Coordinates of C-alpha atoms in Angstrom, one line a residue:
X1 CA 0.0 0.0 0.0
X2 CA 1.6 3.2 -1.1
X3 CA 0.6 6.5 0.6
X4 CA 1.0 9.7 -1.3
X5 CA 4.0 8.3 -3.1
X6 CA 4.7 11.7 -4.8
X7 CA 6.3 12.9 -1.7
X8 CA 8.7 9.8 -1.5
X9 CA 11.4 8.1 -3.5
X10 CA 12.0 4.3 -3.5
X11 CA 15.3 3.0 -2.5
X12 CA 15.7 -0.1 -4.5
X13 CA 18.7 -1.4 -2.7
X14 CA 17.0 -1.4 0.8
X15 CA 13.4 -1.6 -0.3
X16 CA 12.1 1.4 1.5
X17 CA 10.4 4.7 0.7
X18 CA 12.1 7.9 1.8
X19 CA 11.6 11.6 1.6
X20 CA 14.4 13.2 -0.3
X21 CA 14.2 16.4 1.8
X22 CA 14.3 14.8 5.2
X23 CA 16.8 16.0 7.6
X24 CA 19.2 13.9 9.7
X25 CA 17.6 11.7 12.2
X26 CA 20.1 10.8 15.0
X27 CA 18.4 8.1 17.0
X28 CA 20.6 5.0 17.0
X29 CA 21.6 2.0 19.3
X30 CA 25.1 2.3 17.9
X31 CA 26.4 2.3 14.3
X32 CA 28.3 -1.0 14.8
X33 CA 25.5 -2.8 16.6
X34 CA 22.9 -1.7 14.1
X35 CA 25.2 -2.9 11.2
X36 CA 25.7 -6.1 12.7
X37 CA 22.0 -6.4 13.1
X38 CA 21.4 -5.7 9.5
X39 CA 24.0 -8.3 8.4
X40 CA 22.2 -10.7 10.8
X41 CA 18.9 -10.2 9.2
X42 CA 20.1 -10.5 5.7
X43 CA 22.0 -13.8 6.5
X44 CA 18.8 -15.3 8.3
X45 CA 16.5 -17.6 6.5
X46 CA 13.7 -17.9 9.0
X47 CA 12.8 -14.4 10.1
X48 CA 9.5 -15.2 11.8
X49 CA 8.5 -14.3 15.2
X50 CA 9.3 -17.7 16.6
X51 CA 12.5 -18.2 14.6
X52 CA 14.9 -20.7 16.1
X53 CA 17.8 -19.1 14.1
X54 CA 17.1 -15.7 15.7
X55 CA 16.7 -17.2 19.2
X56 CA 20.4 -18.3 19.0
X57 CA 21.6 -14.6 18.5
X58 CA 19.9 -13.2 21.7
X59 CA 23.2 -12.6 23.5
X60 CA 22.6 -9.2 24.8
X61 CA 19.8 -6.8 25.8
X62 CA 19.7 -5.2 22.3
X63 CA 19.6 -8.4 20.5
X64 CA 17.0 -9.8 22.9
X65 CA 14.8 -6.6 22.5
X66 CA 14.9 -7.0 18.7
X67 CA 14.8 -10.7 18.3
X68 CA 12.7 -12.1 21.2
X69 CA 9.3 -13.7 20.4
X70 CA 8.1 -12.0 23.7
X71 CA 8.2 -8.7 22.0
X72 CA 5.1 -9.6 20.1
X73 CA 3.3 -10.5 23.4
X74 CA 2.5 -6.9 23.9
X75 CA -0.1 -7.0 21.1
X76 CA -0.8 -10.8 21.0
X77 CA -4.2 -10.4 22.6
X78 CA -5.3 -8.6 19.8
X79 CA -3.8 -10.8 17.0
X80 CA -7.3 -11.7 15.5
X81 CA -8.4 -8.0 15.5
X82 CA -5.5 -7.1 13.3
X83 CA -6.1 -9.7 10.5
X84 CA -7.3 -7.8 7.5
X85 CA -6.8 -4.4 9.2
X86 CA -4.7 -1.5 7.7
X87 CA -2.2 -0.6 10.4
X88 CA 0.2 2.3 10.6
X89 CA 3.1 1.6 12.8
X90 CA 4.7 4.9 13.8
X91 CA 8.3 4.4 14.9
X92 CA 8.8 0.8 13.9
X93 CA 12.6 0.4 14.9
X94 CA 14.1 -2.6 13.7
X95 CA 10.8 -4.4 12.8
X96 CA 9.9 -6.8 15.6
X97 CA 6.3 -5.7 16.0
X98 CA 6.1 -5.0 12.2
X99 CA 6.8 -8.6 11.6
X100 CA 4.2 -9.8 14.1
X101 CA 1.5 -7.5 12.8
X102 CA 2.2 -8.9 9.2
X103 CA 2.0 -12.4 10.4
X104 CA -1.3 -11.6 11.9
X105 CA -2.5 -10.6 8.4
X106 CA -2.5 -6.9 8.6
X107 CA -1.7 -4.6 5.9
X108 CA 1.2 -2.6 7.5
X109 CA 2.6 0.6 6.7
X110 CA 5.5 1.2 8.9
X111 CA 7.4 4.5 9.6
X112 CA 11.0 4.8 11.0
X113 CA 13.0 8.0 11.1
X114 CA 16.6 6.2 10.8
X115 CA 17.4 4.9 7.3
X116 CA 19.5 2.1 8.8
X117 CA 16.8 0.9 11.1
X118 CA 14.2 1.3 8.4
X119 CA 16.4 -1.1 6.3
X120 CA 16.7 -3.6 9.1
X121 CA 12.8 -3.6 9.5
X122 CA 12.4 -4.1 5.7
X123 CA 15.0 -7.1 6.0
X124 CA 13.0 -8.5 8.9
X125 CA 9.9 -8.5 6.7
X126 CA 11.6 -9.8 3.7
X127 CA 9.0 -11.3 1.1
X128 CA 6.0 -9.9 2.9
X129 CA 4.0 -8.1 0.5
X130 CA 1.7 -6.8 3.1
X131 CA 4.4 -4.5 4.6
X132 CA 5.8 -1.1 3.2
X133 CA 8.4 0.8 5.0
X134 CA 8.8 4.6 5.0
X135 CA 11.7 6.5 6.3
X136 CA 10.4 9.7 7.6
X137 CA 9.8 11.7 10.8
X138 CA 6.3 11.2 12.3
X139 CA 5.1 14.6 12.3
X140 CA 6.3 15.0 8.6
X141 CA 4.4 12.1 7.1
X142 CA 2.1 13.1 4.2
X143 CA -0.3 10.2 4.3
X144 CA -4.0 10.7 3.6
X145 CA -5.8 11.3 6.7
X146 CA -8.2 8.8 8.0
X147 CA -6.6 6.0 6.0
X148 CA -5.9 3.4 8.7
X149 CA -7.9 1.1 11.0
X150 CA -5.1 1.1 13.6
X151 CA -2.1 3.3 14.5
X152 CA 0.7 2.1 17.0
X153 CA 3.0 4.3 19.0
X154 CA 5.2 1.7 20.9
X155 CA 8.0 3.1 22.7
X156 CA 7.8 6.1 20.6
X157 CA 5.9 8.9 22.4
X158 CA 8.6 9.5 24.9
X159 CA 10.9 10.5 22.1
X160 CA 8.5 13.3 20.7
X161 CA 10.1 16.2 22.5
X162 CA 13.6 15.0 21.2
X163 CA 12.7 14.6 17.4
X164 CA 9.5 16.7 17.1
X165 CA 9.1 20.4 16.8
X166 CA 6.7 23.1 18.1
X167 CA 5.4 24.0 21.6
X168 CA 4.2 20.4 22.6
X169 CA 5.3 17.8 20.1
X170 CA 4.0 15.1 22.5
X171 CA 0.4 16.5 22.1
X172 CA 1.0 16.9 18.4
X173 CA 2.1 13.4 18.1
X174 CA -1.2 12.1 19.6
X175 CA -3.2 14.4 17.5
X176 CA -1.3 13.4 14.3
X177 CA -2.0 9.7 15.1
X178 CA -5.7 10.3 15.7
X179 CA -5.7 12.2 12.2
X180 CA -4.7 9.0 10.5
X181 CA -7.4 6.9 12.0
X182 CA -10.7 6.1 10.3
X183 CA -14.1 6.3 12.1
X184 CA -13.8 3.6 14.8
X185 CA -10.1 3.4 14.4
X186 CA -7.8 2.4 17.3
X187 CA -4.6 3.7 18.7
X188 CA -2.3 1.3 20.5
X189 CA 0.2 3.4 22.7
X190 CA 2.9 1.7 24.9
X191 CA 5.2 3.7 27.2
X192 CA 6.9 3.4 30.4
X193 CA 5.4 4.8 33.4
X194 CA 7.1 7.7 35.0
X195 CA 6.2 6.4 38.4
X196 CA 6.7 2.8 37.8
X197 CA 7.4 0.7 40.8
X198 CA 10.8 -0.5 39.4
X199 CA 11.8 3.2 39.1
X200 CA 10.6 4.0 42.5
X201 CA 12.8 1.3 43.7
X202 CA 16.0 2.9 42.2
X203 CA 16.2 1.0 38.9
X204 CA 17.7 3.3 36.2
X205 CA 15.4 5.2 34.0
X206 CA 15.6 3.4 30.7
X207 CA 16.4 6.4 28.4
X208 CA 19.0 8.4 30.4
X209 CA 20.6 5.6 32.5
X210 CA 20.1 7.4 35.7
X211 CA 18.1 6.2 38.9
X212 CA 15.2 8.4 39.9
X213 CA 15.4 10.6 36.8
X214 CA 11.7 10.4 36.0
X215 CA 10.6 10.1 39.8
X216 CA 12.4 13.3 40.4
X217 CA 11.0 14.8 37.3
X218 CA 14.4 15.8 35.7
X219 CA 13.0 15.7 32.3
X220 CA 13.8 18.9 30.4
X221 CA 12.6 20.4 27.0
X222 CA 13.9 18.8 24.0
X223 CA 14.7 15.5 25.9
X224 CA 12.8 12.2 26.5
X225 CA 9.9 12.2 28.7
X226 CA 7.4 9.8 30.3
X227 CA 4.2 10.4 32.3
X228 CA 2.2 9.0 35.2
X229 CA -1.1 7.3 34.3
X230 CA -3.4 10.3 35.0
X231 CA -1.5 12.7 33.0
X232 CA -1.1 10.4 30.0
X233 CA -4.8 9.6 30.1
X234 CA -5.7 13.3 30.2
X235 CA -3.4 13.8 27.3
X236 CA -5.2 11.3 25.2
X237 CA -8.5 12.8 26.1
X238 CA -7.2 16.3 25.0
X239 CA -6.1 14.8 21.8
X240 CA -9.6 13.6 20.9
X241 CA -9.6 10.1 22.0
X242 CA -13.0 9.8 23.8
X243 CA -12.6 6.1 24.3
X244 CA -9.6 4.8 26.4
X245 CA -8.9 1.5 28.0
X246 CA -5.8 0.7 30.1
X247 CA -3.9 -2.7 29.8
X248 CA -1.0 -3.4 32.1
X249 CA 2.0 -5.4 30.4
X250 CA 4.1 -7.4 32.9
X251 CA 6.9 -6.8 33.6
X252 CA 6.8 -3.9 31.2
X253 CA 6.0 -3.3 27.5
X254 CA 9.4 -4.4 26.1
X255 CA 9.6 -8.0 26.9
X256 CA 6.2 -9.1 27.9
X257 CA 5.3 -12.2 30.0
X258 CA 1.6 -11.3 30.8
X259 CA -1.0 -8.8 30.3
X260 CA -3.7 -7.5 32.9
X261 CA -6.8 -6.6 31.2
X262 CA -9.1 -3.7 32.1
X263 CA -11.6 -6.1 33.5
X264 CA -9.0 -7.4 36.1
X265 CA -8.2 -3.9 37.1
X266 CA -11.9 -3.3 37.8
X267 CA -12.5 -6.7 39.5
X268 CA -12.8 -7.0 43.3
X269 CA -10.0 -8.6 45.2
X270 CA -12.4 -11.4 46.3
X271 CA -13.0 -12.3 42.5
X272 CA -9.5 -11.9 41.0
X273 CA -6.2 -11.3 42.7
X274 CA -3.3 -10.5 40.3
X275 CA -0.4 -10.6 42.8
X276 CA 1.0 -14.2 41.8
X277 CA 0.8 -13.2 38.1
X278 CA 2.7 -10.0 38.8
X279 CA 5.3 -11.9 41.0
X280 CA 5.8 -14.6 38.3
X281 CA 6.7 -11.8 35.9
X282 CA 9.3 -9.9 38.1
X283 CA 12.6 -11.4 36.9
X284 CA 15.2 -8.7 36.3
X285 CA 15.5 -7.8 32.6
X286 CA 18.8 -7.8 30.8
X287 CA 18.7 -4.0 30.6
X288 CA 18.5 -3.3 34.2
X289 CA 21.4 -1.7 35.9
X290 CA 21.4 -0.2 39.4
X291 CA 19.9 -2.2 42.2
X292 CA 16.4 -1.7 43.7
X293 CA 16.4 -0.2 47.2
X294 CA 13.6 -2.5 48.3
X295 CA 12.2 -5.8 47.4
X296 CA 10.1 -5.6 44.3
X297 CA 8.3 -9.0 45.3
X298 CA 7.3 -7.7 48.6
X299 CA 6.4 -4.2 47.4
X300 CA 4.1 -5.6 44.6
X301 CA 2.0 -7.3 47.3
X302 CA 1.6 -4.0 49.1
X303 CA 0.9 -2.3 45.6
X304 CA -2.0 -4.7 44.8
X305 CA -3.5 -4.5 48.4
X306 CA -3.4 -0.8 48.1
X307 CA -5.2 -0.7 44.9
X308 CA -2.3 0.9 43.1
X309 CA -1.5 -1.7 40.4
X310 CA -2.6 0.6 37.5
X311 CA -0.7 3.8 38.9
X312 CA 2.5 1.9 39.8
X313 CA 2.8 -0.4 36.7
X314 CA 6.2 -0.3 35.0
X315 CA 4.5 0.4 31.7
X316 CA 1.1 1.2 30.2
X317 CA -0.6 0.0 27.0
X318 CA -3.4 2.3 26.2
X319 CA -6.0 1.3 23.6
X320 CA -7.8 4.4 22.6
X321 CA -10.2 5.6 19.9
X322 CA -12.1 8.9 19.2
X323 CA -15.4 6.9 19.7
X324 CA -16.0 5.2 23.1
X325 CA -17.2 1.9 21.5
X326 CA -14.1 1.7 19.3
X327 CA -12.0 0.3 22.2
X328 CA -14.4 -2.7 22.8
X329 CA -12.1 -5.1 21.0
X330 CA -11.3 -7.6 23.7
X331 CA -14.0 -9.7 25.3
X332 CA -14.6 -8.2 28.8
X333 CA -14.7 -11.7 30.1
X334 CA -10.9 -12.0 29.7
X335 CA -9.2 -10.8 32.9
X336 CA -5.5 -11.5 32.2
X337 CA -3.3 -13.5 29.9
X338 CA 0.0 -15.1 30.7
X339 CA 2.5 -16.3 28.1
X340 CA 5.3 -18.8 27.9
X341 CA 6.7 -17.9 24.6
X342 CA 10.3 -17.2 25.4
X343 CA 11.1 -20.4 23.7
X344 CA 10.6 -22.3 20.4
X345 CA 7.3 -22.1 18.5
X346 CA 6.3 -25.7 19.3
X347 CA 6.2 -24.9 23.1
X348 CA 5.0 -21.4 23.2
X349 CA 1.8 -21.1 25.3
X350 CA -0.9 -18.8 26.3
X351 CA -2.8 -18.9 29.5
X352 CA -6.0 -17.1 29.6
X353 CA -7.9 -16.1 32.9
X354 CA -11.6 -16.0 31.7
X355 CA -14.9 -15.4 33.5
X356 CA -17.6 -17.8 32.8
X357 CA -21.0 -18.9 34.2
X358 CA -19.3 -21.1 36.7
X359 CA -16.5 -18.6 37.7
X360 CA -13.0 -17.9 36.4
X361 CA -11.3 -20.6 34.3
X362 CA -7.8 -20.9 33.5
X363 CA -7.5 -22.0 29.9
X364 CA -4.2 -23.0 28.2
X365 CA -3.3 -23.5 24.6
X366 CA -0.3 -23.6 22.4
X367 CA 0.2 -20.3 20.4
X368 CA 1.4 -22.0 17.2
X369 CA -0.7 -24.7 15.5
X370 CA 0.8 -27.4 13.2
X371 CA 4.0 -27.7 15.2
X372 CA 5.5 -31.2 16.0
X373 CA 7.2 -31.1 19.5
X374 CA 10.0 -33.8 19.8
X375 CA 12.1 -34.8 22.7
X376 CA 11.9 -36.7 25.9
X377 CA 9.7 -34.2 27.7
X378 CA 6.0 -33.9 27.2
X379 CA 4.2 -30.6 27.5
X380 CA 0.6 -30.7 28.9
X381 CA -1.5 -27.6 28.6
X382 CA -4.6 -28.3 30.7
X383 CA -7.5 -26.1 31.8
X384 CA -8.3 -25.9 35.4
X385 CA -10.3 -23.8 37.7
X386 CA -9.0 -20.4 38.9
X387 CA -7.9 -20.3 42.5
X388 CA -8.2 -16.8 43.9
X389 CA -5.1 -16.8 46.0
X390 CA -2.3 -14.3 46.8
X391 CA -0.1 -16.7 48.5
X392 CA 2.2 -19.6 47.1
X393 CA 4.9 -21.8 48.9
X394 CA 7.4 -19.4 47.2
X395 CA 6.4 -16.5 49.5
X396 CA 7.9 -17.7 52.8
X397 CA 11.2 -17.9 50.9
X398 CA 10.7 -14.3 49.5
X399 CA 10.2 -13.0 52.9
X400 CA 13.1 -15.0 54.4
X401 CA 15.8 -13.8 52.0
X402 CA 14.5 -10.1 52.4
X403 CA 15.0 -10.0 56.1
X404 CA 18.4 -8.7 57.1
X405 CA 20.7 -11.4 58.5
X406 CA 19.2 -14.4 56.6
X407 CA 21.3 -17.7 56.1
X408 CA 21.0 -21.1 54.8
X409 CA 18.9 -22.1 57.8
X410 CA 16.4 -19.4 57.0
X411 CA 16.1 -20.8 53.5
X412 CA 15.7 -24.3 54.8
X413 CA 13.0 -23.3 57.3
X414 CA 11.1 -21.3 54.6
X415 CA 11.0 -24.3 52.4
X416 CA 10.2 -27.0 55.2
X417 CA 6.5 -26.9 54.6
X418 CA 7.0 -27.4 50.8
X419 CA 9.4 -30.4 51.3
X420 CA 7.1 -32.0 53.8
X421 CA 4.2 -31.6 51.3
X422 CA 6.4 -33.5 48.7
X423 CA 7.2 -36.2 51.1
X424 CA 3.5 -36.8 51.8
X425 CA 2.9 -37.4 48.0
X426 CA 6.0 -39.7 47.6
X427 CA 6.3 -43.5 47.9
X428 CA 9.3 -45.7 48.7
X429 CA 10.4 -47.9 45.8
X430 CA 12.0 -51.5 46.1
X431 CA 15.3 -49.8 46.9
X432 CA 13.9 -47.5 49.7
X433 CA 14.1 -44.3 47.5
X434 CA 11.5 -41.9 47.9
X435 CA 9.6 -41.4 44.4
X436 CA 7.1 -38.9 43.1
X437 CA 4.7 -39.0 40.1
X438 CA 5.9 -37.7 36.9
X439 CA 3.8 -34.6 37.1
X440 CA 5.8 -33.5 39.9
X441 CA 8.7 -32.2 37.7
X442 CA 7.0 -28.8 37.8
X443 CA 6.1 -29.0 41.5
X444 CA 8.0 -25.7 42.2
X445 CA 7.3 -23.7 45.3
X446 CA 5.5 -21.0 43.1
X447 CA 3.2 -23.6 41.6
X448 CA 1.9 -24.8 45.0
X449 CA -0.8 -22.4 46.2
X450 CA -1.7 -21.8 49.8
X451 CA -5.5 -22.0 50.0
X452 CA -8.0 -22.2 52.8
X453 CA -8.4 -25.9 51.9
X454 CA -4.7 -26.7 51.9
X455 CA -2.0 -26.7 49.2
X456 CA -3.1 -26.8 45.6
X457 CA -0.7 -27.9 42.8
X458 CA -1.3 -26.0 39.6
X459 CA 0.4 -25.7 36.2
X460 CA 1.5 -29.3 35.8
X461 CA 3.0 -28.5 32.4
X462 CA 6.3 -30.9 32.1
X463 CA 7.1 -34.4 32.5
X464 CA 9.2 -37.3 30.9
X465 CA 6.7 -39.9 31.7
X466 CA 8.8 -41.4 34.4
X467 CA 8.6 -41.4 38.3
X468 CA 10.9 -38.8 39.7
X469 CA 13.2 -39.2 42.8
X470 CA 12.2 -37.0 45.5
X471 CA 15.8 -35.7 45.8
X472 CA 15.8 -34.5 42.2
X473 CA 12.5 -32.7 42.5
X474 CA 13.8 -30.9 45.6
X475 CA 17.0 -30.1 44.0
X476 CA 15.6 -28.8 40.7
X477 CA 12.8 -26.7 42.2
X478 CA 14.9 -25.1 45.1
X479 CA 17.3 -24.2 42.4
X480 CA 14.4 -22.7 40.4
X481 CA 13.0 -20.8 43.4
X482 CA 16.2 -19.2 44.4
X483 CA 17.2 -18.3 40.8
X484 CA 13.9 -16.4 40.4
X485 CA 14.5 -14.1 43.3
X486 CA 15.0 -10.5 42.2
X487 CA 16.4 -9.1 45.5
X488 CA 17.8 -10.1 48.9
X489 CA 18.7 -8.3 52.0
X490 CA 22.2 -8.5 53.5
X491 CA 22.8 -12.1 54.8
X492 CA 24.5 -13.3 57.9
X493 CA 28.3 -13.3 57.6
X494 CA 29.5 -16.4 55.8
X495 CA 26.3 -17.1 53.9
X496 CA 26.9 -18.2 50.4
X497 CA 25.3 -16.3 47.6
X498 CA 25.8 -19.3 45.2
X499 CA 22.4 -20.7 44.2
X500 CA 23.8 -24.2 43.7
X501 CA 25.5 -24.2 47.2
X502 CA 22.5 -22.8 49.1
X503 CA 20.2 -25.4 47.2
X504 CA 22.3 -28.3 48.5
X505 CA 22.4 -26.7 52.0
X506 CA 18.8 -26.2 52.1
X507 CA 18.1 -29.8 51.0
X508 CA 20.6 -31.2 53.8
X509 CA 19.0 -29.2 56.4
X510 CA 15.6 -30.5 55.5
X511 CA 16.8 -34.2 55.5
X512 CA 17.1 -34.5 51.7
X513 CA 20.5 -35.8 50.4
X514 CA 21.3 -36.5 46.9
X515 CA 22.0 -40.1 46.2
X516 CA 25.6 -41.0 45.5
X517 CA 26.8 -39.9 42.0
X518 CA 23.4 -38.3 41.0
X519 CA 24.3 -34.7 40.8
X520 CA 25.8 -35.0 37.2
X521 CA 22.7 -36.9 36.2
X522 CA 20.3 -34.2 37.7
X523 CA 22.2 -31.5 36.0
X524 CA 21.9 -33.3 32.7
X525 CA 18.1 -33.5 33.0
X526 CA 17.9 -29.8 33.6
X527 CA 20.1 -29.2 30.5
X528 CA 18.1 -31.7 28.4
X529 CA 14.9 -29.8 29.0
X530 CA 16.6 -26.6 28.1
X531 CA 17.8 -27.9 24.8
X532 CA 14.4 -29.2 23.9
X533 CA 12.4 -26.3 24.8
X534 CA 14.7 -23.2 24.1
X535 CA 16.8 -24.9 21.4
X536 CA 20.0 -23.9 23.1
X537 CA 22.4 -25.7 25.5
X538 CA 23.6 -24.4 28.9
X539 CA 26.7 -25.9 30.6
X540 CA 26.7 -27.1 34.4
X541 CA 29.3 -24.4 34.9
X542 CA 26.8 -21.9 33.8
X543 CA 24.1 -23.1 36.0
X544 CA 26.4 -23.3 38.9
X545 CA 27.4 -19.7 38.5
X546 CA 24.1 -18.5 39.4
X547 CA 24.5 -16.1 42.3
X548 CA 22.3 -13.9 44.4
X549 CA 25.1 -11.4 45.2
X550 CA 24.0 -9.4 42.2
X551 CA 20.5 -9.0 43.8
X552 CA 21.8 -7.7 47.1
X553 CA 19.7 -4.5 48.3

């Protein structure tokens, strides 16, 4: 689809349209890095969202940001809506979202100010006739108003003051986006929250690399800027978006693991509690620098209890339209969605929390049909009733390591009820070893909910069809539990920070010792699952290098 082609010239070499009189556009992630990314795209055969080829090149924050399938999770909830729509992507970067929109069946016009980044986006969408790339500034585009069903501003509005002109380029950008929409058209706006919980905790502001930059309102004219929820909502209203709905991407809009829908933010705590979903999506991202000054896990609980989930979210996704009914594009019965797509296509999953006549159901499915999983481990995606619970057996561990002076005994005591629960479900084999059913491979503390009726085991996703040694289940899942913690208080003197060491100590203090010579075998099982699901190998040395030292607050 060509928009007012008389204003643009086609670059045959890079396959993009550009404005001959466009000035210099200085945004870059570094010339060397972007040239390497362009070379990678040109050399890659499979450039799809779930490309295994691209997964292997996720070796830094930048490559992860541009290549991870989890980027697409920001808009995956709307994938059916995009089919057949004409979409204007403003600020497409290197084409991660462009590719996803095109795979959804949208007709995409993508605009990027940087010629090199536009060329990368074009290469990412090579062979896709439903994608047209323009190199131009957003406020300068000369497309016919009212031409599009959807417009996206993803990680873009914060740069409006830096690359725009006029008194208020932020507001001008919102108005420009609305002018491109047809009647009933929808804007998708994703941006960081100036008062996001992670920024309040001291994690660096993404754009300037300084902690508390946004919280202290250090933004100046001509520089990047973010906004709190109420201010951003008011700006959308002033720009003529009469209909607005807020979605919360977790942990933020960049690498999305889950999405809270408007219905979840409006639900009572007695009906739906998002705490555990938020906690499950709090791992530190690869771009994070600077340590939080408080525990994000513990503070997240207080945030939810205090009704501040929307105001303290790390990022926002606003769906907005000039007409109020225009934003009704997601079934109001859907409260939240969790994704497990940081892996190969055949194992990527979607977990939907949906209201029904009999209460909330947890519905699981594979995201990509027609794939054939192979390997010793089987994936089970089963529906189950929702348990409205804000506590799991992981929580005692989180509290323990966030109290100053903790040690290996604190870890062991916190995990003792979980180990006891596993013992209750185990049996002795002919050799006297304690064994557990195959489904207990995933019996991690965070999958055991503390309900009024006793522990409830959820999300029994993986097994290899064989009974499991109790010591293996304890070893693997203490390792997982410790590795997922984002922060710890200062421990007692002499306490090890190494996850592998703490795991073995906590096991021994709970009366669980590894069978002789089994440690190598158990590490091999963990590595085998990683190879099957993620398509990459991890070494035992790499696993044993996991440390909590970098998470000390």
